[in-house]
mmCIF file of C-alpha atoms in Angstrom:
data_model
loop_
_atom_site.group_PDB
_atom_site.id
_atom_site.type_symbol
_atom_site.label_atom_id
_atom_site.label_comp_id
_atom_site.label_asym_id
_atom_site.label_seq_id
_atom_site.Cartn_x
_atom_site.Cartn_y
_atom_site.Cartn_z
ATOM 1 C CA MET A 19 -14.511 -13.829 22.637
ATOM 2 C CA LEU A 20 -10.813 -12.910 22.669
ATOM 3 C CA VAL A 21 -9.632 -10.285 25.157
ATOM 4 C CA ILE A 22 -6.279 -8.482 25.004
ATOM 5 C CA GLU A 23 -5.302 -6.829 28.259
ATOM 6 C CA ASN A 24 -2.488 -5.019 30.111
ATOM 7 C CA GLY A 25 -0.814 -3.508 27.024
ATOM 8 C CA ILE A 26 -0.460 0.024 25.636
ATOM 9 C CA VAL A 27 -3.071 0.380 22.892
ATOM 10 C CA LEU A 28 -2.631 2.901 20.058
ATOM 11 C CA GLU A 29 -6.316 3.736 19.909
ATOM 12 C CA GLY A 30 -8.434 5.625 17.430
ATOM 13 C CA MET A 31 -7.587 7.597 14.314
ATOM 14 C CA ASP A 32 -4.875 9.559 16.139
ATOM 15 C CA LEU A 33 -3.215 6.447 17.600
ATOM 16 C CA ASP A 34 -3.479 7.733 21.170
ATOM 17 C CA PRO A 35 -1.510 5.506 23.568
ATOM 18 C CA LYS A 36 -3.829 4.213 26.299
ATOM 19 C CA ARG A 37 -3.717 1.396 28.798
ATOM 20 C CA VAL A 38 -7.032 -0.199 27.888
ATOM 21 C CA ASN A 39 -8.386 -3.687 27.227
ATOM 22 C CA ILE A 40 -9.804 -4.875 23.917
ATOM 23 C CA ALA A 41 -12.583 -7.424 23.300
ATOM 24 C CA ILE A 42 -12.779 -9.121 19.905
ATOM 25 C CA GLU A 43 -15.703 -11.170 18.661
ATOM 26 C CA ASP A 44 -16.791 -12.332 15.193
ATOM 27 C CA GLY A 45 -13.733 -10.698 13.653
ATOM 28 C CA LYS A 46 -14.459 -7.223 15.012
ATOM 29 C CA ILE A 47 -13.447 -5.066 17.951
ATOM 30 C CA THR A 48 -16.555 -5.066 20.113
ATOM 31 C CA GLU A 49 -15.345 -3.253 23.233
ATOM 32 C CA ILE A 50 -12.462 -1.062 24.408
ATOM 33 C CA SER A 51 -12.442 -0.456 28.134
ATOM 34 C CA ARG A 52 -10.241 0.509 31.060
ATOM 35 C CA GLU A 53 -12.162 -2.074 33.074
ATOM 36 C CA LYS A 54 -11.395 -5.797 33.038
ATOM 37 C CA ILE A 55 -13.412 -7.680 30.423
ATOM 38 C CA PRO A 56 -14.394 -11.227 31.448
ATOM 39 C CA SER A 57 -13.374 -13.982 29.027
ATOM 40 C CA ASP A 58 -11.855 -17.462 29.067
ATOM 41 C CA HIS A 59 -9.665 -16.579 26.090
ATOM 42 C CA LYS A 60 -7.153 -13.858 26.945
ATOM 43 C CA ILE A 61 -3.816 -12.514 25.783
ATOM 44 C CA ASP A 62 -1.677 -10.835 28.428
ATOM 45 C CA ALA A 63 0.046 -7.979 26.573
ATOM 46 C CA GLU A 64 2.040 -6.665 29.538
ATOM 47 C CA GLY A 65 5.157 -4.906 28.251
ATOM 48 C CA CYS A 66 3.737 -4.684 24.735
ATOM 49 C CA ILE A 67 2.291 -2.168 22.291
ATOM 50 C CA ILE A 68 -0.973 -3.055 20.535
ATOM 51 C CA ALA A 69 -1.141 -1.297 17.163
ATOM 52 C CA PRO A 70 -3.328 -1.600 14.072
ATOM 53 C CA GLY A 71 -1.931 -4.095 11.578
ATOM 54 C CA PHE A 72 0.178 -2.445 8.889
ATOM 55 C CA ILE A 73 -1.212 -1.668 5.443
ATOM 56 C CA ASN A 74 1.172 -1.890 2.492
ATOM 57 C CA ALA A 75 -0.614 0.382 0.026
ATOM 58 C CA HIS A 76 1.559 -0.312 -3.009
ATOM 59 C CA VAL A 77 3.371 -3.541 -3.763
ATOM 60 C CA HIS A 78 4.149 -5.666 -6.821
ATOM 61 C CA THR A 79 4.367 -9.248 -5.550
ATOM 62 C CA ALA A 80 4.727 -10.898 -8.967
ATOM 63 C CA ASP A 81 8.334 -9.757 -9.279
ATOM 64 C CA SER A 82 9.287 -11.711 -6.151
ATOM 65 C CA ILE A 83 11.053 -14.048 -8.593
ATOM 66 C CA LEU A 84 13.420 -11.232 -9.637
ATOM 67 C CA LYS A 85 14.940 -10.145 -6.320
ATOM 68 C CA ASP A 86 17.889 -7.760 -6.754
ATOM 69 C CA LEU A 87 18.084 -8.183 -10.528
ATOM 70 C CA GLY A 88 18.720 -5.122 -12.682
ATOM 71 C CA ASP A 89 20.633 -3.205 -10.027
ATOM 72 C CA GLY A 90 22.327 -0.213 -11.636
ATOM 73 C CA LYS A 91 19.938 -0.013 -14.585
ATOM 74 C CA SER A 92 17.600 2.934 -15.108
ATOM 75 C CA LEU A 93 13.956 3.001 -14.035
ATOM 76 C CA ASP A 94 12.805 2.568 -17.637
ATOM 77 C CA GLU A 95 15.204 -0.305 -18.270
ATOM 78 C CA ILE A 96 13.894 -2.164 -15.221
ATOM 79 C CA VAL A 97 10.142 -1.575 -15.061
ATOM 80 C CA LYS A 98 8.838 0.294 -18.133
ATOM 81 C CA PRO A 99 6.322 -1.951 -19.918
ATOM 82 C CA PRO A 100 6.356 -3.849 -22.154
ATOM 83 C CA MET A 101 10.132 -4.153 -22.705
ATOM 84 C CA GLY A 102 11.477 -3.538 -19.203
ATOM 85 C CA LEU A 103 13.596 -6.262 -17.624
ATOM 86 C CA LYS A 104 10.810 -7.089 -15.174
ATOM 87 C CA HIS A 105 8.155 -7.572 -17.857
ATOM 88 C CA LYS A 106 10.333 -9.660 -20.167
ATOM 89 C CA MET A 107 11.358 -11.978 -17.323
ATOM 90 C CA LEU A 108 7.807 -12.345 -15.990
ATOM 91 C CA GLU A 109 6.610 -13.222 -19.470
ATOM 92 C CA ASN A 110 9.139 -16.076 -19.648
ATOM 93 C CA ALA A 111 8.717 -17.322 -16.076
ATOM 94 C CA LYS A 112 6.724 -20.419 -15.196
ATOM 95 C CA ASP A 113 3.405 -19.941 -13.430
ATOM 96 C CA LYS A 114 4.449 -22.205 -10.587
ATOM 97 C CA GLU A 115 7.615 -20.190 -10.008
ATOM 98 C CA ILE A 116 5.665 -16.906 -9.830
ATOM 99 C CA LYS A 117 3.016 -18.395 -7.552
ATOM 100 C CA GLU A 118 5.518 -19.872 -5.075
ATOM 101 C CA ALA A 119 7.637 -16.718 -4.917
ATOM 102 C CA THR A 120 4.533 -14.558 -4.499
ATOM 103 C CA ARG A 121 3.239 -16.753 -1.680
ATOM 104 C CA ALA A 122 6.587 -16.564 0.124
ATOM 105 C CA SER A 123 6.496 -12.763 -0.048
ATOM 106 C CA ILE A 124 2.952 -12.653 1.327
ATOM 107 C CA ILE A 125 3.995 -14.858 4.246
ATOM 108 C CA GLU A 126 6.915 -12.480 4.813
ATOM 109 C CA MET A 127 4.476 -9.560 4.919
ATOM 110 C CA ILE A 128 2.363 -11.271 7.567
ATOM 111 C CA SER A 129 5.458 -12.083 9.634
ATOM 112 C CA THR A 130 6.428 -8.381 9.654
ATOM 113 C CA GLY A 131 2.996 -7.172 10.752
ATOM 114 C CA THR A 132 1.264 -6.402 7.453
ATOM 115 C CA THR A 133 -2.402 -7.371 7.564
ATOM 116 C CA THR A 134 -3.571 -5.704 4.312
ATOM 117 C CA PHE A 135 -1.829 -5.038 0.995
ATOM 118 C CA ILE A 136 -2.701 -3.497 -2.363
ATOM 119 C CA ASP A 137 -1.128 -5.426 -5.214
ATOM 120 C CA TYR A 138 -0.578 -3.835 -8.628
ATOM 121 C CA ARG A 139 -0.808 -6.935 -10.751
ATOM 122 C CA GLU A 140 0.778 -7.539 -14.114
ATOM 123 C CA GLY A 141 -0.373 -10.239 -16.517
ATOM 124 C CA GLY A 142 -4.046 -9.417 -16.983
ATOM 125 C CA ILE A 143 -6.648 -11.874 -15.716
ATOM 126 C CA LYS A 144 -4.086 -14.678 -15.686
ATOM 127 C CA GLY A 145 -1.872 -12.651 -13.338
ATOM 128 C CA ILE A 146 -4.814 -11.938 -11.029
ATOM 129 C CA LYS A 147 -5.706 -15.627 -10.881
ATOM 130 C CA LEU A 148 -2.088 -16.519 -10.081
ATOM 131 C CA LEU A 149 -2.153 -14.141 -7.127
ATOM 132 C CA LYS A 150 -5.479 -15.503 -5.884
ATOM 133 C CA ASN A 151 -4.052 -19.030 -6.039
ATOM 134 C CA ALA A 152 -0.988 -17.885 -4.104
ATOM 135 C CA LEU A 153 -3.289 -16.385 -1.448
ATOM 136 C CA LYS A 154 -5.245 -19.587 -0.813
ATOM 137 C CA GLY A 155 -5.202 -20.461 2.880
ATOM 138 C CA LEU A 156 -3.469 -17.219 3.879
ATOM 139 C CA PRO A 157 -5.465 -14.882 6.152
ATOM 140 C CA ILE A 158 -4.161 -11.520 4.929
ATOM 141 C CA ASN A 159 -6.511 -8.898 3.427
ATOM 142 C CA SER A 160 -5.703 -8.286 -0.232
ATOM 143 C CA ILE A 161 -6.796 -5.625 -2.697
ATOM 144 C CA ILE A 162 -5.857 -6.535 -6.262
ATOM 145 C CA LEU A 163 -5.561 -3.919 -9.007
ATOM 146 C CA GLY A 164 -5.198 -5.372 -12.493
ATOM 147 C CA ARG A 165 -3.943 -4.121 -15.828
ATOM 148 C CA ASP A 166 -4.102 -5.303 -19.443
ATOM 149 C CA PRO A 167 -1.693 -5.074 -22.432
ATOM 150 C CA ILE A 168 -4.357 -3.153 -24.371
ATOM 151 C CA PHE A 169 -3.632 -0.166 -22.117
ATOM 152 C CA LEU A 170 -0.272 0.216 -23.890
ATOM 153 C CA GLU A 171 -1.809 0.630 -27.352
ATOM 154 C CA GLU A 172 -1.754 4.120 -28.884
ATOM 155 C CA ASN A 173 -5.279 4.023 -30.326
ATOM 156 C CA PRO A 174 -7.163 1.013 -28.965
ATOM 157 C CA SER A 175 -10.709 0.368 -30.128
ATOM 158 C CA THR A 176 -13.062 2.016 -27.612
ATOM 159 C CA THR A 177 -15.318 -1.038 -27.543
ATOM 160 C CA LYS A 178 -12.426 -3.457 -27.171
ATOM 161 C CA LEU A 179 -10.850 -1.329 -24.420
ATOM 162 C CA LYS A 180 -14.124 -1.124 -22.485
ATOM 163 C CA ASN A 181 -14.647 -4.886 -22.749
ATOM 164 C CA ARG A 182 -11.122 -5.603 -21.486
ATOM 165 C CA ILE A 183 -11.608 -3.257 -18.534
ATOM 166 C CA ILE A 184 -14.928 -4.874 -17.624
ATOM 167 C CA LYS A 185 -13.374 -8.339 -17.797
ATOM 168 C CA LEU A 186 -10.601 -7.225 -15.444
ATOM 169 C CA LEU A 187 -13.082 -5.724 -13.007
ATOM 170 C CA ARG A 188 -14.932 -9.028 -12.751
ATOM 171 C CA PHE A 189 -11.797 -10.497 -11.159
ATOM 172 C CA ALA A 190 -10.031 -7.514 -9.583
ATOM 173 C CA ASP A 191 -10.788 -4.859 -6.952
ATOM 174 C CA GLY A 192 -9.814 -2.132 -9.372
ATOM 175 C CA ILE A 193 -7.294 -1.140 -12.007
ATOM 176 C CA GLY A 194 -3.751 0.203 -11.594
ATOM 177 C CA PRO A 195 -2.036 1.042 -14.899
ATOM 178 C CA SER A 196 1.661 1.841 -14.965
ATOM 179 C CA GLY A 197 1.621 5.526 -15.900
ATOM 180 C CA PHE A 198 1.202 8.205 -18.529
ATOM 181 C CA GLY A 199 4.444 7.253 -20.212
ATOM 182 C CA GLU A 200 2.606 4.140 -21.372
ATOM 183 C CA ILE A 201 -1.104 5.000 -21.607
ATOM 184 C CA THR A 202 -3.058 7.728 -23.365
ATOM 185 C CA ASP A 203 -5.384 10.221 -21.694
ATOM 186 C CA GLU A 204 -8.308 8.577 -23.475
ATOM 187 C CA THR A 205 -7.438 5.187 -21.980
ATOM 188 C CA ALA A 206 -7.013 6.774 -18.558
ATOM 189 C CA HIS A 207 -10.470 8.389 -18.710
ATOM 190 C CA LYS A 208 -12.079 5.108 -19.781
ATOM 191 C CA ILE A 209 -10.402 3.212 -16.917
ATOM 192 C CA VAL A 210 -11.703 5.680 -14.326
ATOM 193 C CA GLU A 211 -15.159 5.799 -15.905
ATOM 194 C CA GLU A 212 -15.601 2.027 -15.716
ATOM 195 C CA CYS A 213 -14.100 1.747 -12.228
ATOM 196 C CA GLU A 214 -16.587 4.329 -10.977
ATOM 197 C CA LYS A 215 -19.474 2.393 -12.521
ATOM 198 C CA TRP A 216 -18.302 -0.759 -10.724
ATOM 199 C CA ASP A 217 -17.474 1.112 -7.488
ATOM 200 C CA LYS A 218 -13.863 -0.037 -7.692
ATOM 201 C CA ILE A 219 -10.458 1.583 -7.244
ATOM 202 C CA ALA A 220 -8.692 3.424 -10.077
ATOM 203 C CA SER A 221 -5.037 4.151 -9.336
ATOM 204 C CA ILE A 222 -2.042 5.257 -11.386
ATOM 205 C CA HIS A 223 1.697 5.934 -10.995
ATOM 206 C CA VAL A 224 2.626 9.615 -11.351
ATOM 207 C CA ALA A 225 5.695 11.837 -11.081
ATOM 208 C CA GLU A 226 8.027 8.988 -10.184
ATOM 209 C CA SER A 227 10.832 10.597 -12.178
ATOM 210 C CA ILE A 228 11.497 14.157 -13.285
ATOM 211 C CA LYS A 229 12.160 12.769 -16.775
ATOM 212 C CA ALA A 230 8.590 11.434 -16.960
ATOM 213 C CA GLN A 231 7.177 14.731 -15.745
ATOM 214 C CA ARG A 232 9.115 16.729 -18.348
ATOM 215 C CA PHE A 233 8.102 14.342 -21.128
ATOM 216 C CA SER A 234 4.442 14.700 -20.130
ATOM 217 C CA VAL A 235 4.641 18.500 -20.197
ATOM 218 C CA GLU A 236 6.408 18.503 -23.571
ATOM 219 C CA LYS A 237 3.864 16.106 -25.052
ATOM 220 C CA THR A 238 0.611 17.441 -23.586
ATOM 221 C CA GLY A 239 1.329 20.722 -21.815
ATOM 222 C CA LYS A 240 0.345 19.064 -18.521
ATOM 223 C CA SER A 241 2.202 17.272 -15.753
ATOM 224 C CA GLU A 242 1.442 13.617 -15.111
ATOM 225 C CA VAL A 243 -0.305 14.685 -11.922
ATOM 226 C CA GLN A 244 -2.627 17.091 -13.717
ATOM 227 C CA ARG A 245 -3.474 14.423 -16.302
ATOM 228 C CA ALA A 246 -4.269 11.948 -13.517
ATOM 229 C CA ILE A 247 -6.534 14.436 -11.743
ATOM 230 C CA ASP A 248 -8.222 15.398 -15.028
ATOM 231 C CA ALA A 249 -8.931 11.709 -15.685
ATOM 232 C CA GLY A 250 -10.440 11.329 -12.204
ATOM 233 C CA PHE A 251 -7.911 9.069 -10.456
ATOM 234 C CA HIS A 252 -8.114 9.307 -6.657
ATOM 235 C CA LEU A 253 -5.165 7.100 -5.674
ATOM 236 C CA LEU A 254 -1.837 8.371 -7.006
ATOM 237 C CA VAL A 255 1.365 6.371 -6.500
ATOM 238 C CA HIS A 256 4.843 7.920 -5.955
ATOM 239 C CA PHE A 257 4.498 11.725 -6.377
ATOM 240 C CA THR A 258 8.272 11.887 -5.982
ATOM 241 C CA ASN A 259 8.850 14.817 -8.338
ATOM 242 C CA PRO A 260 5.819 17.126 -8.281
ATOM 243 C CA LEU A 261 5.854 20.279 -10.399
ATOM 244 C CA PRO A 262 4.525 23.650 -9.180
ATOM 245 C CA GLY A 263 0.762 23.412 -8.692
ATOM 246 C CA ASP A 264 0.639 19.605 -8.569
ATOM 247 C CA LEU A 265 0.156 19.343 -4.819
ATOM 248 C CA GLN A 266 -2.590 21.971 -4.814
ATOM 249 C CA LEU A 267 -4.432 20.039 -7.548
ATOM 250 C CA VAL A 268 -4.305 16.801 -5.562
ATOM 251 C CA SER A 269 -5.453 18.539 -2.392
ATOM 252 C CA LYS A 270 -8.321 20.343 -4.127
ATOM 253 C CA ASN A 271 -9.576 17.079 -5.629
ATOM 254 C CA LYS A 272 -9.207 15.154 -2.346
ATOM 255 C CA ALA A 273 -7.046 12.447 -3.893
ATOM 256 C CA THR A 274 -4.803 10.179 -1.811
ATOM 257 C CA ILE A 275 -1.077 9.695 -2.458
ATOM 258 C CA VAL A 276 0.943 6.522 -1.850
ATOM 259 C CA ALA A 277 4.633 7.285 -1.357
ATOM 260 C CA CYS A 278 7.343 4.637 -1.746
ATOM 261 C CA PRO A 279 10.508 6.322 -0.442
ATOM 262 C CA ARG A 280 12.786 3.237 -0.285
ATOM 263 C CA SER A 281 11.959 2.343 -3.866
ATOM 264 C CA ASN A 282 12.632 5.889 -5.053
ATOM 265 C CA GLY A 283 15.905 5.915 -3.152
ATOM 266 C CA MET A 284 16.997 2.582 -4.580
ATOM 267 C CA LEU A 285 16.245 3.718 -8.133
ATOM 268 C CA ALA A 286 17.761 7.175 -7.598
ATOM 269 C CA THR A 287 14.579 8.943 -8.731
ATOM 270 C CA GLY A 288 14.483 11.259 -5.707
ATOM 271 C CA ILE A 289 12.824 11.469 -2.307
ATOM 272 C CA PRO A 290 9.116 12.330 -2.140
ATOM 273 C CA PRO A 291 8.427 15.576 -0.238
ATOM 274 C CA ILE A 292 6.633 13.737 2.565
ATOM 275 C CA ALA A 293 6.376 16.704 4.943
ATOM 276 C CA LYS A 294 4.758 18.927 2.297
ATOM 277 C CA ILE A 295 2.412 16.201 1.071
ATOM 278 C CA HIS A 296 1.382 15.327 4.612
ATOM 279 C CA LYS A 297 0.273 18.909 5.331
ATOM 280 C CA ASN A 298 -2.170 18.943 2.426
ATOM 281 C CA VAL A 299 -3.113 15.422 1.360
ATOM 282 C CA ASN A 300 -3.988 12.035 2.813
ATOM 283 C CA LEU A 301 -0.794 9.979 2.577
ATOM 284 C CA LEU A 302 -0.118 6.229 2.604
ATOM 285 C CA LEU A 303 3.092 4.193 2.272
ATOM 286 C CA GLY A 304 4.013 1.219 0.110
ATOM 287 C CA THR A 305 7.119 -0.882 -0.420
ATOM 288 C CA ASP A 306 6.709 -1.089 -4.235
ATOM 289 C CA ASN A 307 8.564 -3.724 -6.262
ATOM 290 C CA ILE A 308 9.765 -6.743 -4.321
ATOM 291 C CA MET A 309 12.512 -7.145 -6.911
ATOM 292 C CA PHE A 310 14.405 -4.385 -5.107
ATOM 293 C CA ASN A 311 12.673 -4.014 -1.712
ATOM 294 C CA ALA A 312 11.699 -6.413 1.060
ATOM 295 C CA PRO A 313 7.957 -5.930 1.760
ATOM 296 C CA ASP A 314 8.611 -4.875 5.343
ATOM 297 C CA MET A 315 6.713 -1.864 6.665
ATOM 298 C CA PHE A 316 9.039 -1.495 9.658
ATOM 299 C CA ARG A 317 11.864 -0.745 7.251
ATOM 300 C CA GLU A 318 9.672 1.525 5.123
ATOM 301 C CA MET A 319 8.592 3.581 8.140
ATOM 302 C CA GLU A 320 12.108 3.971 9.500
ATOM 303 C CA TYR A 321 13.488 5.105 6.151
ATOM 304 C CA THR A 322 10.538 7.467 5.647
ATOM 305 C CA LEU A 323 10.928 9.121 9.031
ATOM 306 C CA LYS A 324 14.653 9.680 8.723
ATOM 307 C CA VAL A 325 14.830 10.934 5.141
ATOM 308 C CA THR A 326 11.825 13.187 5.770
ATOM 309 C CA ARG A 327 13.555 14.837 8.726
ATOM 310 C CA ALA A 328 16.738 15.165 6.666
ATOM 311 C CA LEU A 329 14.918 16.665 3.675
ATOM 312 C CA LYS A 330 12.819 18.962 5.855
ATOM 313 C CA GLY A 331 15.739 19.949 8.012
ATOM 314 C CA GLY A 332 13.574 19.727 11.102
ATOM 315 C CA TYR A 333 11.308 17.637 13.288
ATOM 316 C CA PHE A 334 8.661 15.344 11.833
ATOM 317 C CA HIS A 335 6.506 13.444 14.328
ATOM 318 C CA PRO A 336 6.869 9.642 14.155
ATOM 319 C CA ARG A 337 3.152 9.215 14.898
ATOM 320 C CA GLU A 338 2.386 10.756 11.488
ATOM 321 C CA VAL A 339 4.498 8.100 9.779
ATOM 322 C CA LEU A 340 2.699 5.334 11.682
ATOM 323 C CA LYS A 341 -0.638 6.799 10.551
ATOM 324 C CA MET A 342 0.524 6.417 6.940
ATOM 325 C CA VAL A 343 0.539 2.626 7.328
ATOM 326 C CA THR A 344 -2.550 2.363 9.541
ATOM 327 C CA THR A 345 -5.353 4.872 10.111
ATOM 328 C CA ASN A 346 -4.852 7.020 7.004
ATOM 329 C CA PHE A 347 -6.025 4.041 4.967
ATOM 330 C CA HIS A 348 -9.524 4.401 6.431
ATOM 331 C CA ARG A 349 -9.627 7.993 5.165
ATOM 332 C CA PHE A 350 -9.174 6.672 1.617
ATOM 333 C CA PHE A 351 -10.910 3.306 1.720
ATOM 334 C CA ASP A 352 -14.191 3.836 3.513
ATOM 335 C CA LYS A 353 -14.226 0.472 5.250
ATOM 336 C CA LYS A 354 -13.766 -0.182 8.953
ATOM 337 C CA ILE A 355 -10.174 -1.252 8.649
ATOM 338 C CA GLY A 356 -6.822 0.159 9.806
ATOM 339 C CA CYS A 357 -7.832 1.510 13.194
ATOM 340 C CA ILE A 358 -8.301 0.228 16.745
ATOM 341 C CA ALA A 359 -11.823 1.391 17.498
ATOM 342 C CA GLU A 360 -15.094 -0.301 18.344
ATOM 343 C CA GLY A 361 -16.789 -1.702 15.248
ATOM 344 C CA PHE A 362 -13.576 -1.931 13.229
ATOM 345 C CA GLN A 363 -12.193 -5.171 11.841
ATOM 346 C CA ALA A 364 -9.817 -6.721 14.362
ATOM 347 C CA ASP A 365 -6.504 -6.504 12.487
ATOM 348 C CA LEU A 366 -3.872 -5.956 15.176
ATOM 349 C CA ILE A 367 -0.256 -6.573 16.036
ATOM 350 C CA ILE A 368 1.104 -7.036 19.548
ATOM 351 C CA VAL A 369 4.749 -5.991 19.679
ATOM 352 C CA GLU A 370 7.280 -5.912 22.512
ATOM 353 C CA SER A 371 7.799 -2.376 23.785
ATOM 354 C CA LEU A 372 11.468 -1.518 23.257
ATOM 355 C CA SER A 373 11.466 2.110 24.434
ATOM 356 C CA LYS A 374 9.370 4.654 26.327
ATOM 357 C CA ASN A 375 8.163 6.171 23.043
ATOM 358 C CA PRO A 376 5.616 3.762 21.490
ATOM 359 C CA TYR A 377 5.885 5.295 18.017
ATOM 360 C CA LEU A 378 9.668 5.204 17.857
ATOM 361 C CA SER A 379 9.679 1.787 19.498
ATOM 362 C CA LEU A 380 7.758 0.471 16.481
ATOM 363 C CA ILE A 381 9.411 2.548 13.763
ATOM 364 C CA ASN A 382 12.986 2.788 14.961
ATOM 365 C CA ARG A 383 13.618 -0.492 16.799
ATOM 366 C CA SER A 384 11.078 -3.234 16.108
ATOM 367 C CA GLN A 385 11.633 -6.228 13.845
ATOM 368 C CA SER A 386 9.653 -9.316 12.998
ATOM 369 C CA LYS A 387 11.184 -11.113 15.992
ATOM 370 C CA ASN A 388 9.619 -8.533 18.338
ATOM 371 C CA ILE A 389 6.069 -9.268 17.165
ATOM 372 C CA ARG A 390 4.357 -11.570 19.660
ATOM 373 C CA TYR A 391 1.040 -11.825 17.834
ATOM 374 C CA VAL A 392 -0.458 -10.926 14.487
ATOM 375 C CA ILE A 393 -4.254 -10.948 14.546
ATOM 376 C CA ILE A 394 -6.247 -10.701 11.301
ATOM 377 C CA LYS A 395 -10.047 -10.602 11.256
ATOM 378 C CA GLY A 396 -9.985 -11.515 14.930
ATOM 379 C CA LYS A 397 -7.933 -14.681 14.482
ATOM 380 C CA ILE A 398 -4.390 -15.218 15.741
ATOM 381 C CA VAL A 399 -2.289 -15.956 12.644
ATOM 382 C CA LYS A 400 1.203 -15.563 14.145
ATOM 383 C CA ARG A 401 2.449 -15.999 17.692
#
């Protein structure tokens, strides 16, 4: 049994700061107590904050081979499949190159306190297998959402489409197509239908650009968000440029949104209305494409907090931003992960306290060098 004592623990779904001790056994948090817990294996966390490990809810690790390429090009020129710069370069890259770059990015995530990530994986089953090979021997929790070139076809055979989706779901934890600029409503409905049968995640990018939203309305009379909700998706990525009524639709259907503010800023597509989303909808954060963002949740949280206050023109509590990369995940993914509570998986970080405010200490000041321990599934993986 591992015991962590003498630190400030951000406990429970509301991340309440408490001076308590934590016992970990068989990969789970078995006890949280103000009393001393006897054990021969202890970590003295005096002067530290103990927080849930960070969850990067949207990342593309395959494009780790393309860091900082395409700067100055439009969103479509960089990432729109199948002819975007990213897709053409991935198609011509060697498997070994992709695997090694992906593995390096995953190690970087662990070093910056990320203990779980959701990868939106290009390359079909081959791409999923490459990621699984890159993950070998690494302790991080991964959720892999696949996609297939057949999704881009205008009128794919229903039988062929279903078979491709089923094949993907045998290898992946769900499916994450690019967006409604590339797939039809019929394909979207079939993806969700099969994911529900397999009890797997169906996610899609929506409202990343105002151009995409306008095109969707012109083509179908509906925003991308409405089309996603109509299809049954419950994990929507970006939501940077919602149209009137979009947020109410998401809230009514109890969907979760993953915002990626640094990515949107880098690509000049706007800033997601975090404060408005947060009031109505469960909200997560992701770092998006590694080709133009380091997969560092410290940096994502700091940017999110500051641009949200600027956009709102008022106060936004830093604890709410920290929830977006920790406990809010449990509200979407009904597994005991993302929270420091008895019975939850022991995914924790122990970080030097750099100010009197534990939330701002993590968001505003902490870096990888300030992390003393990363613990995943109860095992120390970085010290």
